Tab-separated table of C-alpha atoms in Angstrom:
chain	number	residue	atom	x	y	z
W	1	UNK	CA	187.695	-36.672	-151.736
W	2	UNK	CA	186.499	-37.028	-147.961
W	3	UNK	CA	182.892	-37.561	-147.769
W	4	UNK	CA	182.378	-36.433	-143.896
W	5	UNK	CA	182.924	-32.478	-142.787
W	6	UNK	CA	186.386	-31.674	-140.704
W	7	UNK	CA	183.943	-28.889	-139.391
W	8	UNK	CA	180.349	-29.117	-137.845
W	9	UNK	CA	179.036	-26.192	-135.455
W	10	UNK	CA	176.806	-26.958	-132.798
W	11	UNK	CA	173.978	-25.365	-134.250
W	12	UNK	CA	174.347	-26.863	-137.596
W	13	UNK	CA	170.943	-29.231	-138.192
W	14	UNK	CA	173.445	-31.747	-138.818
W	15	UNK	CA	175.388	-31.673	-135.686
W	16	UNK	CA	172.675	-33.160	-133.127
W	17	UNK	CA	173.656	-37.228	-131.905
W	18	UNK	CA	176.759	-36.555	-135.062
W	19	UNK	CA	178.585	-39.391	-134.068
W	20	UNK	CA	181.601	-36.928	-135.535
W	21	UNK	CA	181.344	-35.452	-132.552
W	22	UNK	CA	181.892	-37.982	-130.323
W	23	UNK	CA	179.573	-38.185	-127.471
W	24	UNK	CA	180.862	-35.075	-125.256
W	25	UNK	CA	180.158	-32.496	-128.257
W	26	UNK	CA	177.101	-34.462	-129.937
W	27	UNK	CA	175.373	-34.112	-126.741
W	28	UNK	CA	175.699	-30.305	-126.711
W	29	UNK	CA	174.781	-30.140	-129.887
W	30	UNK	CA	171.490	-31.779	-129.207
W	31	UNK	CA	171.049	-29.489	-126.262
W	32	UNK	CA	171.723	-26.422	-128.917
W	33	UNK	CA	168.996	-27.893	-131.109
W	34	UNK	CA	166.756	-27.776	-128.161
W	35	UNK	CA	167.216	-24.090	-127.366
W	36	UNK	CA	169.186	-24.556	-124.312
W	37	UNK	CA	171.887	-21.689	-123.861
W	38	UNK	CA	175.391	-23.388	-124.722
W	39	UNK	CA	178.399	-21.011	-125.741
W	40	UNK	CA	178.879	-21.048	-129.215
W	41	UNK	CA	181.403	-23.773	-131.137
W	42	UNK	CA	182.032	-26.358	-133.367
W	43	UNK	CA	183.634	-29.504	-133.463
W	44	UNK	CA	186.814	-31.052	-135.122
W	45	UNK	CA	185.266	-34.060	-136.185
W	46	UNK	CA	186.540	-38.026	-135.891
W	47	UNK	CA	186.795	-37.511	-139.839
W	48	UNK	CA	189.651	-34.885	-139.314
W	49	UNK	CA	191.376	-36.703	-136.757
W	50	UNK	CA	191.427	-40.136	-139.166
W	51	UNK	CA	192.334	-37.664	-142.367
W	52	UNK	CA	194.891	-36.487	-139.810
W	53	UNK	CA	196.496	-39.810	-138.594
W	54	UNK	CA	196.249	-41.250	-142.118
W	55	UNK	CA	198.203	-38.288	-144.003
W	56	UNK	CA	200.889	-38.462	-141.162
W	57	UNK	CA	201.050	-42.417	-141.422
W	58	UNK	CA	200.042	-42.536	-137.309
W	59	UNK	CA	197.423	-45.033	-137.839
W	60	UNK	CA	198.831	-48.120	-137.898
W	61	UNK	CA	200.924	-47.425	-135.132
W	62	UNK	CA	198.198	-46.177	-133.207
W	63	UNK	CA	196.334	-49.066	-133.767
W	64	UNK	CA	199.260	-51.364	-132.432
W	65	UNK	CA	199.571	-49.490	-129.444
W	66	UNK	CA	195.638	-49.667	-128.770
W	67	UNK	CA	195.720	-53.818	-129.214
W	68	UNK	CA	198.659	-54.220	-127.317
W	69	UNK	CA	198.159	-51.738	-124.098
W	70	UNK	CA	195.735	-54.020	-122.211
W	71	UNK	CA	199.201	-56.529	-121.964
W	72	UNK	CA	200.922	-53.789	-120.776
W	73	UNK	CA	202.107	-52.253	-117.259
W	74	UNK	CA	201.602	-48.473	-116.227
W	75	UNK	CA	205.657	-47.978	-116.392
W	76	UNK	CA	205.672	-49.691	-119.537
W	77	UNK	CA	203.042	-47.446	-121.114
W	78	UNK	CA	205.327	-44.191	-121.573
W	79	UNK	CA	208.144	-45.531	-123.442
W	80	UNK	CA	205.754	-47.767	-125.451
W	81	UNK	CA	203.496	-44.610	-126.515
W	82	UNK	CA	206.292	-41.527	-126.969
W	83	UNK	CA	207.162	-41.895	-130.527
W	84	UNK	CA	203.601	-41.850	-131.461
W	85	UNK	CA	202.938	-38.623	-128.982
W	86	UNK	CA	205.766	-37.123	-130.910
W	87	UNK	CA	204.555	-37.704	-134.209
W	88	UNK	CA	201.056	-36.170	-133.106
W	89	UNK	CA	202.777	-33.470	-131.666
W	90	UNK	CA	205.043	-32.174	-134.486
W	91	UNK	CA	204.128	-34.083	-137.584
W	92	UNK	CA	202.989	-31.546	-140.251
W	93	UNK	CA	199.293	-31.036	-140.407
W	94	UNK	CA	197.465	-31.308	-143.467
W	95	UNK	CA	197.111	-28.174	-145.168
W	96	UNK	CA	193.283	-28.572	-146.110
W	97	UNK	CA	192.433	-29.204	-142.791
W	98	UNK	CA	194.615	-26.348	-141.120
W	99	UNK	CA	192.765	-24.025	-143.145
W	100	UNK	CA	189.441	-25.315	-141.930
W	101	UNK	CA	190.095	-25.213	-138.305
W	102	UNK	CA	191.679	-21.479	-139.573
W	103	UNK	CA	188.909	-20.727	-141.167
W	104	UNK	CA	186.498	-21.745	-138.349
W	105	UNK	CA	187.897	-20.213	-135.420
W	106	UNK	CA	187.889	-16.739	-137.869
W	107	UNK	CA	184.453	-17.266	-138.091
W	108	UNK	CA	183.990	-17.997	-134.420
W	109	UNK	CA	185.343	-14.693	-133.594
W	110	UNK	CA	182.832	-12.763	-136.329
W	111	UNK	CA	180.177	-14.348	-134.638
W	112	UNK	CA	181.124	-13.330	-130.794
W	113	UNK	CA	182.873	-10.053	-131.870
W	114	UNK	CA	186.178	-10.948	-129.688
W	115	UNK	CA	189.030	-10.961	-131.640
W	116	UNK	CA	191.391	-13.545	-130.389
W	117	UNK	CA	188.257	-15.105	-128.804
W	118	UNK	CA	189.031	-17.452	-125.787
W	119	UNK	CA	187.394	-20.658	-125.812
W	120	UNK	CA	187.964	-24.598	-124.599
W	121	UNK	CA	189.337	-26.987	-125.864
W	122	UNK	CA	187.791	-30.401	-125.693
W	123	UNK	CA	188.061	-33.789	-125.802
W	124	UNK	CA	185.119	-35.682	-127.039
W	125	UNK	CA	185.731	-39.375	-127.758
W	126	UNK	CA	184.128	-42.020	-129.936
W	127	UNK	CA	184.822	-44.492	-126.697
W	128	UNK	CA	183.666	-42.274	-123.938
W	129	UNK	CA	180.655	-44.945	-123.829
W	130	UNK	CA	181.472	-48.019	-123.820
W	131	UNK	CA	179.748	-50.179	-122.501
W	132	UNK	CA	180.580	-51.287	-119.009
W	133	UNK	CA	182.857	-48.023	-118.663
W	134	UNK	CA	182.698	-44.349	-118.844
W	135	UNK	CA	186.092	-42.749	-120.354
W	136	UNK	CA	184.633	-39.237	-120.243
W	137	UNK	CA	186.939	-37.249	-118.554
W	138	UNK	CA	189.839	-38.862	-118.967
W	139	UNK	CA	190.365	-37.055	-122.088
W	140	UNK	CA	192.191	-33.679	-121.923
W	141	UNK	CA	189.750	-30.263	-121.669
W	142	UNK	CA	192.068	-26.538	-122.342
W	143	UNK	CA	190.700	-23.431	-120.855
W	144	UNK	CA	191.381	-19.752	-122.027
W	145	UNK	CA	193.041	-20.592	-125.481
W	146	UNK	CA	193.842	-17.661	-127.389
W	147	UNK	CA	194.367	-17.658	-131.288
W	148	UNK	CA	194.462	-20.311	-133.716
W	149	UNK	CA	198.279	-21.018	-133.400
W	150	UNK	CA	197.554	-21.983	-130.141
W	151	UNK	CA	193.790	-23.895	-130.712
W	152	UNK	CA	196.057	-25.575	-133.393
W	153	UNK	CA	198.816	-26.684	-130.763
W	154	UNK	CA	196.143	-28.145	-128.654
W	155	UNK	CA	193.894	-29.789	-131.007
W	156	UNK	CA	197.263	-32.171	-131.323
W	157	UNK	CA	197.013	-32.394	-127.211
W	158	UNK	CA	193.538	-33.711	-127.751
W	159	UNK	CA	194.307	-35.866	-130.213
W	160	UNK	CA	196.891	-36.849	-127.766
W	161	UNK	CA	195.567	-38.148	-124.603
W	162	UNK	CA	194.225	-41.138	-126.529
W	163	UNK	CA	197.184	-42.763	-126.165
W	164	UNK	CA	197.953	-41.383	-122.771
W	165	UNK	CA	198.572	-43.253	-119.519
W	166	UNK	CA	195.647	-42.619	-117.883
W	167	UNK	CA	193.153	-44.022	-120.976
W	168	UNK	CA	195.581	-47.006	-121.435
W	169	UNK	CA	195.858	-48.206	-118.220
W	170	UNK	CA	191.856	-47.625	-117.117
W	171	UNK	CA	190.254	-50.045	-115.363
W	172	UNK	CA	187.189	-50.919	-114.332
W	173	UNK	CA	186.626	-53.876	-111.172
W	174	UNK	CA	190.482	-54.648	-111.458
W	175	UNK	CA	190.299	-55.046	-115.256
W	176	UNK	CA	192.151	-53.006	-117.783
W	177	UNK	CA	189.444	-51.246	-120.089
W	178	UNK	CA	191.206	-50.313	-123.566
W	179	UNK	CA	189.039	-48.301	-126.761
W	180	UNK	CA	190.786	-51.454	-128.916
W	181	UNK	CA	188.626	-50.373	-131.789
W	182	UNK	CA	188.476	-47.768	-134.468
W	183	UNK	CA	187.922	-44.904	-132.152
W	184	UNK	CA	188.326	-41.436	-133.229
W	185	UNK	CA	188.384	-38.107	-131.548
W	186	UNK	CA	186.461	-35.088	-132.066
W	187	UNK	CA	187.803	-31.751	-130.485
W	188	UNK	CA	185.421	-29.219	-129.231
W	189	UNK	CA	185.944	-25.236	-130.116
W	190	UNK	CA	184.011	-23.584	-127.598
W	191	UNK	CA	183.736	-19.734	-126.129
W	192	UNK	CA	184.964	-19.583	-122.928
W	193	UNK	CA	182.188	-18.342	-120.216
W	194	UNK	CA	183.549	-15.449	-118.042
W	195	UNK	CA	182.445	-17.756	-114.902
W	196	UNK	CA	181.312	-15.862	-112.280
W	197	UNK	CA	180.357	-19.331	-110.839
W	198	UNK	CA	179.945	-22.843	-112.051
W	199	UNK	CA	180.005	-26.306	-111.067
W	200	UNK	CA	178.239	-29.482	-111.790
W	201	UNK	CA	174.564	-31.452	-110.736
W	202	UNK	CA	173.281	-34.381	-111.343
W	203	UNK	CA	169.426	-34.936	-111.441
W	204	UNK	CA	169.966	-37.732	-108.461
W	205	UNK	CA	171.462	-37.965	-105.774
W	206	UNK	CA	174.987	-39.370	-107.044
W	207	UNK	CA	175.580	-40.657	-103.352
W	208	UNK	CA	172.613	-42.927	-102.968
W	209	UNK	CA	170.648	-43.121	-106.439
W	210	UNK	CA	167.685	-40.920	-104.819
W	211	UNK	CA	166.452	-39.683	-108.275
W	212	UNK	CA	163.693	-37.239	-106.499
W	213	UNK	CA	166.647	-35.123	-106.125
W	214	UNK	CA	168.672	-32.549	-108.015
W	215	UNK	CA	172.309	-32.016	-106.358
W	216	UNK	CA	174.846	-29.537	-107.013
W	217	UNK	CA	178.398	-28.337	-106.112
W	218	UNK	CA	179.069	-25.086	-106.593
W	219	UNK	CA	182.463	-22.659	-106.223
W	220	UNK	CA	183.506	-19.418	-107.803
W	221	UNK	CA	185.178	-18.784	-110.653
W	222	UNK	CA	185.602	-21.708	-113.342
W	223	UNK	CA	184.101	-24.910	-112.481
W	224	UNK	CA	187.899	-26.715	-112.406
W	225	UNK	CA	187.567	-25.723	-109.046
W	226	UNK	CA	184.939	-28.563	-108.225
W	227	UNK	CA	185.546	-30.738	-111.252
W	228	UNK	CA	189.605	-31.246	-109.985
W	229	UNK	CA	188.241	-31.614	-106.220
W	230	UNK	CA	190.930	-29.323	-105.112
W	231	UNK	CA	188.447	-26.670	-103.740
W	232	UNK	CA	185.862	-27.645	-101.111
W	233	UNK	CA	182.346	-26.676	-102.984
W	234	UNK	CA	179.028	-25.232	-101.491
W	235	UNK	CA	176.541	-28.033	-102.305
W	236	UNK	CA	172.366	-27.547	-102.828
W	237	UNK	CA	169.743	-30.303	-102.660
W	238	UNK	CA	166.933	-29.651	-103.966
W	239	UNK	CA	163.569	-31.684	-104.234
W	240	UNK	CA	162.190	-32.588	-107.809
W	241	UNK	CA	158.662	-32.410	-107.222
W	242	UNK	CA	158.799	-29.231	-105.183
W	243	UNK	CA	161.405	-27.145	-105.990
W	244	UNK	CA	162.265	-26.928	-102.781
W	245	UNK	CA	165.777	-26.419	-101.377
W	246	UNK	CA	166.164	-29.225	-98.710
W	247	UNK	CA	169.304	-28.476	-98.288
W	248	UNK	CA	172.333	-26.030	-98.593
W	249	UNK	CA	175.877	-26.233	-97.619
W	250	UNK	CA	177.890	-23.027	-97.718
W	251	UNK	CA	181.922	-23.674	-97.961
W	252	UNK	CA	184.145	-20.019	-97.496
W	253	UNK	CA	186.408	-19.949	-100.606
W	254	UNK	CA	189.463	-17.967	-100.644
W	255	UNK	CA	190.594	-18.719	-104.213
W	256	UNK	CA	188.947	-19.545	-107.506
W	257	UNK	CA	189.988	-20.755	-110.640
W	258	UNK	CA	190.253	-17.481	-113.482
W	259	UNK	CA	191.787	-16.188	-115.890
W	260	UNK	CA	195.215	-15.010	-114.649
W	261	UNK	CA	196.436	-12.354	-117.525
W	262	UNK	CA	200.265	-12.672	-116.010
W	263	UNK	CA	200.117	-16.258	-116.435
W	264	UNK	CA	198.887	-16.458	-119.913
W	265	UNK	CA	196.249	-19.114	-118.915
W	266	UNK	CA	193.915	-20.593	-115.939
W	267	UNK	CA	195.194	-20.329	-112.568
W	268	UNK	CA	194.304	-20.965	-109.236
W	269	UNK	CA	194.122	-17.034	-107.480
W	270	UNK	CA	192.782	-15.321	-104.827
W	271	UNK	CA	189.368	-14.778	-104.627
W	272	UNK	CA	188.319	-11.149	-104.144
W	273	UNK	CA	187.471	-10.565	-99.524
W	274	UNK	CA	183.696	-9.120	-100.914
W	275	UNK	CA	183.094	-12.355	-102.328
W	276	UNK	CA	184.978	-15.055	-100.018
W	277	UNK	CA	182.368	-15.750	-97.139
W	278	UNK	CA	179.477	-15.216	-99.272
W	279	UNK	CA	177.779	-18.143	-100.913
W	280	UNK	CA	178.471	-17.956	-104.372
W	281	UNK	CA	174.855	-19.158	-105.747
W	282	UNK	CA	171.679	-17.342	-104.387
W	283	UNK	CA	168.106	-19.527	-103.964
W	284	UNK	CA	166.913	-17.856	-106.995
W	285	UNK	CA	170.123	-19.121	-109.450
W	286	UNK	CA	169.652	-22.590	-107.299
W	287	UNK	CA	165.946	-23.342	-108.501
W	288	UNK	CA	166.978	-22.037	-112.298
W	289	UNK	CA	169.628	-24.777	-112.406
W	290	UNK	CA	167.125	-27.156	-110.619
W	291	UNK	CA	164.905	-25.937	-113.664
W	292	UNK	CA	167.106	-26.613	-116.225
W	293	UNK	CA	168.516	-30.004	-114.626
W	294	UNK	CA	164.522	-31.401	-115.169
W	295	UNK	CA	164.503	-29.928	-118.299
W	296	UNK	CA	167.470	-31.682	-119.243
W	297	UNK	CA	166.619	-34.987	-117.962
W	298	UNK	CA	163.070	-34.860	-119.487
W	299	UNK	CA	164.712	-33.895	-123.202
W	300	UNK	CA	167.579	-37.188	-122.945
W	301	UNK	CA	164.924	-39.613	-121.106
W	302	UNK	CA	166.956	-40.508	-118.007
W	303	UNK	CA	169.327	-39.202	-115.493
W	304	UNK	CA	172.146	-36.412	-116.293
W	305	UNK	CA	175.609	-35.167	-115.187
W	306	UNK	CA	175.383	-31.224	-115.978
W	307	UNK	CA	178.425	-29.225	-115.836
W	308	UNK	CA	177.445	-25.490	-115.856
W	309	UNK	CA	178.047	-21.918	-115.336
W	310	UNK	CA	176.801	-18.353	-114.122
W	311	UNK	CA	178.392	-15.523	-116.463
W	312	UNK	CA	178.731	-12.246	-114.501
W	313	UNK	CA	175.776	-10.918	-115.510
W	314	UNK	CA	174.171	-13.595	-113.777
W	315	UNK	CA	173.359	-16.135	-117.195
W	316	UNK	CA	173.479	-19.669	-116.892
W	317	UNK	CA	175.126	-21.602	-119.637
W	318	UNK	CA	175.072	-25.590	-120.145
W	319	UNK	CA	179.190	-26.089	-120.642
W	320	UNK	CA	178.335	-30.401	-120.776
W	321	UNK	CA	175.641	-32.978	-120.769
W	322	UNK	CA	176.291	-36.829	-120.293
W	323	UNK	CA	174.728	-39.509	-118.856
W	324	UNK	CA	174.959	-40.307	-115.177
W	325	UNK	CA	176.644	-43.632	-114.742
W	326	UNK	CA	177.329	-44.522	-111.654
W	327	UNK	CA	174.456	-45.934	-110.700
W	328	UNK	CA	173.704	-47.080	-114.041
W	329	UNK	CA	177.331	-49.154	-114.545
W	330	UNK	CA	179.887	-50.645	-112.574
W	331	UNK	CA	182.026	-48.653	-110.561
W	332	UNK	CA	185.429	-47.372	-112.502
W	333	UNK	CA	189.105	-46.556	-111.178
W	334	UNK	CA	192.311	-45.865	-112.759
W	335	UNK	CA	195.527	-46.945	-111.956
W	336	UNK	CA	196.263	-43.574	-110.558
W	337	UNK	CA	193.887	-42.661	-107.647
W	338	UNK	CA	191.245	-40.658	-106.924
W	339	UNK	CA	189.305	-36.993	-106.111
W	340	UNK	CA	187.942	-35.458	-102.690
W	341	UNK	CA	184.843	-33.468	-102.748
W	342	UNK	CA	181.756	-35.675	-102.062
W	343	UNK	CA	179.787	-35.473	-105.115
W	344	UNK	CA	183.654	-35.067	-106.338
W	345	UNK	CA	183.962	-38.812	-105.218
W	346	UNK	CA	181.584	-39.975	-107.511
W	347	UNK	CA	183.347	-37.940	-110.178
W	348	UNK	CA	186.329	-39.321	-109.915
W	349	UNK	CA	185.477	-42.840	-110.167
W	350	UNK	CA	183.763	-41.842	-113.537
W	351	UNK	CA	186.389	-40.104	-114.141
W	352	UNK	CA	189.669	-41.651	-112.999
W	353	UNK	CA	193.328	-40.701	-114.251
W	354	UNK	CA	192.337	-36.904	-115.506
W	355	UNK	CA	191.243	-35.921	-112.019
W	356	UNK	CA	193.833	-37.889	-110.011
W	357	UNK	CA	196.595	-36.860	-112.580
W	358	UNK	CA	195.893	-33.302	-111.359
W	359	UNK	CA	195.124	-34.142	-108.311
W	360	UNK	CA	198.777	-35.677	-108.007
W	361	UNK	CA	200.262	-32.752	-109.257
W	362	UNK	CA	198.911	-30.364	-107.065
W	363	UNK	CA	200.164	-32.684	-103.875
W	364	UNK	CA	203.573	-32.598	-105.550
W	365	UNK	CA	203.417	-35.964	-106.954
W	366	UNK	CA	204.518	-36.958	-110.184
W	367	UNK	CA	203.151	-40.023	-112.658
């Protein structure tokens, strides 16, 4: 009956540039392909999402709201969109699909041998490159989701934030940017890395194009740390042709994000006193990830926004590939602010309403 899979894993043949897996999750799967070390997963394709929003009889609605939004005001956007949330929310899912996504996570666990397995949960959008904007991350990301129930509950979340406020009132030079086509939504399944550090780099300089450069933020912990601006990062320069660090820029942390087992999810905690005043990357694990950003760059053909991380026993895993697009497209904003760090600037303006949303809520500040 459906001629496209509701499941492809990242190291399925099939999987590489999948345009099922929108371009977050096709891009990892085309660094699996290449041998690069990216936790295991698979994707909930745009075919499940469109058997989804068909079964429930979503769609049309959707597609109203997604012609219309562009007319509409930030205030307006909320009431407009909540019967639709609701129906992704609670409507009932379609059993053949449930016991794919069932049957997949099962299998994720086999293959890591962790019951209950934590992985993220992402977002990875048919529109997250258009053309004259960037909506990745804007789209919702999960950390440290434990059992399918819950993977389940926030596949819908994903599924979600297409029709949130921050996608449907994005902007880019004053000018509200809406996905008004047929997009669909993939959701990533991925293993969770037990982060003993992570961060992103981009294989320029995102402050002033300089693309003899690899730069990279760094903190403890999980890289929301950096990503959401909210902790000041240690930040490496290092020189393309060299391998030389040119620069370094050591930040004391007292907290990092983690795993917090009294919370039931990702928090931000204290950092352990051994750990606080010493740099959390050593020149060794710098040039690796200076490495790996070439490597990178050399397999896509042009410049690259890396998010990454160093397990605690010191291995680095690729978490997400895109391309860099700041220098490469106009500047974007949201209606909703922006970040702090500095290469968390340049973030922000790629990616807008996610990072200010939280940003917002950690200053007490409600959209």
């Amino acid at each position: 009956m459906h001629d496209s899979p509701f499941i492809l894993w990242l190291d399925d043949s099939a999987a590489s540039g999948s345009p099922l897996l929108g371009g977050k999750f096709a891009n990892l799967a085309e660094m699996t392909q290449a041998g690069l070390a990216v936790p295991p997963g698979f994707g909930i394709t745009t075919a499940a999402y469109r058997h989804f929003m068909a079964y429930t009889g979503l769609a049309e609605e959707a597609r109203r709201i997604s012609a219309e939004a562009a007319s509409l005001q930030l205030e307006q956007i909320k009431g407009r969109t909540a019967e639709l949330l609701e129906g992704i929310a609670n409507a009932p899912m379609p059993a053949d699909l449930e016991a794919q996504i069932r049957d997949g996570y099962t299998l994720l666990e086999q293959r890591t041998g962790v019951a209950s397995v934590p992985v993220a949960v992402r977002s990875s959008g048919e529109s997250e490159d258009l053309a004259g904007a960037s909506f990745a991350g804007q789209y919702e990301t999960f950390l440290w989701i434990c059992g399918v129930d819950a993977v389940l509950e926030h596949i819908r979340a994903c599924w979600a934030g297409m029709f949130g406020e921050a996608v449907l009132s994005y902007r880019v030079d004053g000018q509200t940017v809406i996905a008004t086509g047929d997009f669909g939504m993939c959701v990533g399944i991925q293993q969770m890395v037990q982060a003993r550090a992570a961060g992103v780099m981009f294989t320029l300089n995102p402050l002033n194009g300089d693309r003899s450069k690899v730069v990279m933020e760094a903190c403890w912990g999980l890289g929301e740390g950096v990503v959401k601006g909210d902790i000041t990062p240690a930040q490496f320069t290092v020189d393309k042709v060299t391998l030389e660090i040119i620069n370094r820029r050591p930040s004391p942390q007292t907290e990092e994000y983690r795993f917090v087992s009294e919370l039931g999810g990702v928090a931000l905690a204290p950092l352990a006193l051994e750990r606080g005043n010493l740099i959390c990357l050593d020149d060794e694990q710098v040039l690796q990830l200076a490495r790996l950003a070439k490597q990178i760059e050399r397999q896509r053909g042009g410049p690259q926004d890396i998010e990454w991380a160093v397990s605690e026993q010191g291995e680095v895993r690729v978490l997400q590939v895109r391309p860099e697009t700041v220098w490469s497209r106009k500047q974007a904003s949201s209606l909703v602010g922006e970040s702090r760090s500095p290469v968390g600037h340049v973030l922000a303006r790629m990616a807008g309403a996610r990072v200010a949303r939280q940003a917002a809520a950690a200053e007490g500040g409600k959209l």
